[in-house]
């Protein structure tokens, strides 16, 4: 596999920031037992990683715009290119010493996602993809799993945390419906890696509501290049605009969308039934 100049630039930025995150991850273990806990330390690690990625990419591709979790939007002189960056996806895992976190870098050109990279420094797994060029994990070509039967499938999802409790009821009804049909369900805690795991055929499908462009931009490219299907939770193409995602191979993706729709219809019908009693 020959890496393009663009992918070399993205890889260099991610590996550099990843070295820092790996060091900091080691330190987090020691801070667990302190009274204050590792909260402030992790937020500093997050910001440092973002600064590194920002500086590296700005130097290599001057003028491109940025949309970053910590720094927000930075307009560039080149209006046709935007980086979508999450320097630490899976913060809660990182904070608790769980090695499921990643740096996620996606590139949008003229409104189309054209390149994605997700790097987990704890496992040294580097997922990369460019539009039309296939998806790779550490130089091995990726392909979504072939499983067609939902009863054999391992599905991942995102659970809205306590500070987004308004989303709990809807999530619970969706989860209940998915659990009725799927082999089993996981909540892994990094949207970027959830998507990579589906691209790599490790998991069969994933859905989540309330995620951001920096969580999903890289993963979308990886999934598509691995032969996966990815839409928003309503089956449309507005993932980046409405912050919802549903993906899998063709059949699992379709079944998952059906289950989400059913769950939603059930929720809307429920108050009606209660009123009729
Ligand atoms: C979060 C993770 C998590 C997802 C959340 C995201 P963060 O990103 O991707 O899996 O469920 O919606 O906000 O906060 O760790 O960068
Ligand atoms: Ca994130
Ligand atoms: Ca983050």
Coordinates of C-alpha atoms and ligand atoms in Angstrom, one line a residue:
X1 CA 0.0 0.0 0.0
X2 CA 1.4 3.4 -1.0
X3 CA 0.4 6.3 1.2
X4 CA -0.4 9.6 -0.4
X5 CA 1.4 12.8 0.6
X6 CA -1.9 13.9 2.3
X7 CA -2.1 10.7 4.3
X8 CA 1.6 11.0 5.3
X9 CA 0.8 14.5 6.7
X10 CA -2.2 13.2 8.6
X11 CA -0.3 10.2 9.9
X12 CA 2.7 12.4 11.1
X13 CA 0.3 14.7 13.0
X14 CA -1.6 11.9 14.6
X15 CA 1.6 9.9 15.6
X16 CA 3.2 13.0 17.1
X17 CA 0.0 13.9 19.2
X18 CA -0.3 10.2 20.0
X19 CA 3.1 10.0 21.6
X20 CA 2.0 12.7 24.1
X21 CA -1.4 11.1 24.8
X22 CA 0.3 7.7 25.4
X23 CA 2.6 9.3 28.0
X24 CA -0.3 11.1 29.6
X25 CA -2.4 7.9 29.7
X26 CA 0.4 6.3 31.7
X27 CA 0.2 9.2 34.2
X28 CA -3.6 9.0 34.5
X29 CA -3.2 5.6 36.2
X30 CA -1.3 7.3 39.1
X31 CA -3.8 10.1 39.4
X32 CA -6.8 7.8 39.9
X33 CA -6.1 7.5 43.6
X34 CA -5.5 11.2 44.2
X35 CA -8.4 13.1 45.9
X36 CA -8.7 15.6 43.1
X37 CA -8.7 12.8 40.4
X38 CA -7.3 13.1 36.9
X39 CA -10.0 15.4 35.5
X40 CA -7.9 18.6 35.0
X41 CA -4.9 16.6 33.9
X42 CA -6.9 14.9 31.2
X43 CA -8.4 18.1 29.9
X44 CA -4.8 19.5 29.6
X45 CA -3.7 16.4 27.8
X46 CA -6.7 16.8 25.4
X47 CA -5.7 20.4 24.6
X48 CA -2.1 19.6 24.2
X49 CA -2.9 16.8 21.7
X50 CA -5.2 19.2 19.7
X51 CA -2.5 21.9 19.6
X52 CA 0.0 19.4 18.2
X53 CA -2.4 18.2 15.5
X54 CA -3.4 21.8 14.7
X55 CA 0.2 23.0 14.4
X56 CA 1.3 20.0 12.3
X57 CA -1.6 20.2 9.8
X58 CA -1.5 24.0 9.6
X59 CA 2.2 23.8 8.7
X60 CA 1.8 21.1 6.1
X61 CA -1.5 22.4 4.5
X62 CA -1.6 26.2 5.1
X63 CA -4.9 27.8 4.6
X64 CA -7.2 24.8 5.3
X65 CA -9.9 25.5 7.8
X66 CA -10.5 23.6 11.1
X67 CA -13.4 22.4 13.1
X68 CA -12.0 21.0 16.4
X69 CA -13.7 19.8 19.6
X70 CA -11.6 22.1 21.9
X71 CA -10.8 25.1 19.7
X72 CA -14.0 25.2 17.7
X73 CA -13.9 26.7 14.2
X74 CA -10.8 28.3 12.7
X75 CA -11.5 29.8 9.3
X76 CA -8.9 29.2 6.6
X77 CA -8.1 31.2 3.5
X78 CA -8.8 28.0 1.5
X79 CA -12.6 27.7 1.8
X80 CA -12.7 24.3 0.0
X81 CA -10.9 22.4 2.7
X82 CA -11.9 21.7 6.3
X83 CA -10.3 19.4 8.9
X84 CA -12.6 17.8 11.5
X85 CA -10.6 17.0 14.5
X86 CA -11.2 15.2 17.8
X87 CA -7.8 15.1 19.5
X88 CA -9.1 12.6 22.2
X89 CA -12.2 10.7 21.4
X90 CA -13.1 8.5 24.3
X91 CA -12.2 11.0 27.0
X92 CA -14.2 9.1 29.7
X93 CA -12.3 5.9 28.9
X94 CA -9.0 7.8 29.0
X95 CA -9.9 9.3 32.3
X96 CA -10.7 5.9 33.8
X97 CA -7.6 4.2 32.4
X98 CA -9.5 2.2 29.8
X99 CA -7.4 1.9 26.6
X100 CA -10.3 2.6 24.2
X101 CA -9.6 6.1 22.9
X102 CA -8.3 7.7 19.7
X103 CA -7.3 10.8 17.8
X104 CA -9.7 11.3 14.9
X105 CA -8.9 13.4 11.8
X106 CA -11.2 13.8 8.9
X107 CA -10.8 16.0 5.8
X108 CA -13.7 17.6 4.0
X109 CA -13.1 18.9 0.4
X110 CA -15.8 20.9 -1.4
X111 CA -18.4 19.4 1.0
X112 CA -17.3 15.8 0.5
X113 CA -15.4 13.7 3.1
X114 CA -12.2 12.6 1.3
X115 CA -9.8 11.3 3.9
X116 CA -10.0 9.8 7.4
X117 CA -7.6 8.7 10.1
X118 CA -8.2 7.3 13.5
X119 CA -5.3 6.4 15.8
X120 CA -5.4 4.7 19.1
X121 CA -2.0 5.3 20.8
X122 CA -2.7 2.7 23.5
X123 CA -2.9 -0.1 21.0
X124 CA -0.9 1.5 18.2
X125 CA -3.8 0.8 15.8
X126 CA -3.8 3.2 12.9
X127 CA -6.9 3.2 10.7
X128 CA -6.6 5.2 7.5
X129 CA -8.8 5.7 4.4
X130 CA -8.9 8.0 1.4
X131 CA -11.9 8.3 -1.0
X132 CA -11.6 5.6 -3.7
X133 CA -8.4 4.1 -2.2
X134 CA -9.7 1.6 0.3
X135 CA -9.4 1.5 4.1
X136 CA -6.5 0.1 6.1
X137 CA -5.6 -0.9 9.6
X138 CA -1.8 -0.9 10.0
X139 CA -1.4 -1.7 6.3
X140 CA -4.0 -4.4 6.2
X141 CA -7.0 -3.8 3.9
X142 CA -10.3 -3.5 5.8
X143 CA -13.6 -5.0 4.9
X144 CA -16.9 -4.9 6.8
X145 CA -18.1 -8.3 8.2
X146 CA -20.3 -10.4 5.9
X147 CA -22.7 -11.5 8.6
X148 CA -26.3 -10.9 7.4
X149 CA -28.3 -12.3 10.2
X150 CA -28.9 -9.8 13.0
X151 CA -29.2 -12.6 15.5
X152 CA -25.4 -13.3 14.9
X153 CA -24.5 -9.6 15.0
X154 CA -22.5 -7.6 17.6
X155 CA -23.9 -4.1 17.6
X156 CA -22.3 -1.1 19.3
X157 CA -24.0 2.1 20.3
X158 CA -23.6 5.4 22.3
X159 CA -25.5 6.0 25.5
X160 CA -26.3 9.6 26.3
X161 CA -24.5 10.5 29.5
X162 CA -26.1 12.0 32.6
X163 CA -25.7 15.6 31.3
X164 CA -27.7 14.6 28.3
X165 CA -30.4 12.8 30.2
X166 CA -33.1 14.2 27.8
X167 CA -32.0 11.6 25.3
X168 CA -32.3 8.6 27.7
X169 CA -35.9 7.6 27.0
X170 CA -35.4 7.5 23.3
X171 CA -32.2 5.6 23.6
X172 CA -33.8 3.1 26.0
X173 CA -36.6 2.3 23.6
X174 CA -34.1 1.9 20.7
X175 CA -31.8 -0.3 22.8
X176 CA -34.8 -2.5 23.9
X177 CA -35.8 -3.0 20.3
X178 CA -32.2 -3.8 19.1
X179 CA -31.8 -6.2 22.0
X180 CA -34.9 -8.1 20.9
X181 CA -33.2 -9.0 17.6
X182 CA -29.5 -8.6 17.7
X183 CA -27.0 -11.2 19.0
X184 CA -25.6 -8.7 21.6
X185 CA -24.8 -5.0 22.1
X186 CA -21.7 -3.1 23.4
X187 CA -21.1 0.5 24.5
X188 CA -17.4 1.1 23.9
X189 CA -17.1 4.8 24.5
X190 CA -15.4 6.1 21.4
X191 CA -17.5 6.9 18.4
X192 CA -14.5 7.1 16.1
X193 CA -13.4 3.6 17.2
X194 CA -17.0 2.2 17.0
X195 CA -17.0 3.1 13.4
X196 CA -13.5 1.7 12.8
X197 CA -14.5 -1.6 14.5
X198 CA -17.4 -1.9 12.1
X199 CA -15.1 -1.1 9.1
X200 CA -12.8 -3.8 10.3
X201 CA -15.5 -6.4 10.7
X202 CA -15.0 -6.7 14.4
X203 CA -18.5 -5.4 15.1
X204 CA -21.4 -5.5 12.7
X205 CA -23.3 -2.3 13.2
X206 CA -23.3 0.9 15.3
X207 CA -25.8 3.7 15.9
X208 CA -25.7 6.9 18.0
X209 CA -27.5 10.2 18.3
X210 CA -26.0 13.5 19.5
X211 CA -22.4 13.1 18.1
X212 CA -20.4 15.8 16.3
X213 CA -18.7 16.1 13.0
X214 CA -15.2 15.6 14.6
X215 CA -16.5 12.3 16.1
X216 CA -17.6 10.9 12.7
X217 CA -15.9 12.5 9.8
X218 CA -12.9 10.1 9.7
X219 CA -15.0 7.1 10.5
X220 CA -17.4 7.8 7.7
X221 CA -14.6 7.7 5.1
X222 CA -13.2 4.5 6.7
X223 CA -16.6 2.8 6.7
X224 CA -17.4 3.6 3.1
X225 CA -14.0 2.5 1.9
X226 CA -14.4 -0.8 3.8
X227 CA -17.6 -1.4 1.9
X228 CA -19.9 -0.4 4.7
X229 CA -23.2 1.6 4.5
X230 CA -23.5 4.7 6.6
X231 CA -26.4 7.1 7.0
X232 CA -28.0 9.3 9.6
X233 CA -30.4 7.5 12.0
X234 CA -33.3 8.2 9.7
X235 CA -31.6 6.6 6.7
X236 CA -30.7 9.9 5.1
X237 CA -27.3 11.5 4.3
X238 CA -27.3 14.3 6.9
X239 CA -25.0 12.6 9.5
X240 CA -22.8 15.7 9.8
X241 CA -25.7 18.1 9.9
X242 CA -28.0 16.3 12.4
X243 CA -25.4 14.4 14.5
X244 CA -26.9 11.0 14.2
X245 CA -25.4 7.9 12.7
X246 CA -26.3 4.3 11.7
X247 CA -23.9 1.9 9.9
X248 CA -23.1 -1.6 9.1
X249 CA -22.9 -3.9 6.1
X250 CA -25.8 -3.5 3.7
X251 CA -28.2 -5.9 5.4
X252 CA -27.3 -5.1 9.0
X253 CA -27.5 -1.4 8.3
X254 CA -30.9 -1.8 6.8
X255 CA -32.2 -3.9 9.7
X256 CA -30.8 -1.5 12.2
X257 CA -32.6 1.4 10.6
X258 CA -35.8 -0.6 10.7
X259 CA -35.4 -1.2 14.4
X260 CA -34.7 2.4 15.2
X261 CA -37.8 3.5 13.2
X262 CA -40.0 0.8 14.9
X263 CA -38.7 2.0 18.3
X264 CA -39.6 5.6 17.5
X265 CA -43.1 4.7 16.2
X266 CA -43.6 2.6 19.3
X267 CA -42.7 5.6 21.5
X268 CA -45.0 7.9 19.7
X269 CA -47.9 5.4 19.8
X270 CA -47.4 4.7 23.5
X271 CA -49.0 7.9 24.9
X272 CA -51.9 7.4 22.5
X273 CA -52.6 3.9 23.8
X274 CA -52.4 5.2 27.4
X275 CA -54.9 7.9 26.6
X276 CA -57.3 5.4 25.0
X277 CA -57.4 3.2 28.2
Ligands
LIG1 C1 -17.6 11.0 23.0 C2 -17.4 9.5 22.6 C3 -18.5 8.7 23.0 C4 -19.8 9.2 22.4 C5 -20.1 10.6 22.8 C6 -18.9 11.5 22.3 P1 -15.5 12.4 23.6 O1 -16.6 11.8 22.6 O2 -17.2 9.4 21.2 O3 -18.4 7.3 22.6 O4 -20.9 8.4 22.9 O5 -21.2 11.1 22.1 O6 -19.1 12.8 22.7 O7 -16.3 13.3 24.5 O8 -14.9 11.3 24.3 O9 -14.6 13.2 22.7
LIG2 CA1 -15.6 12.8 20.6
LIG3 CA1 -12.9 14.6 22.5

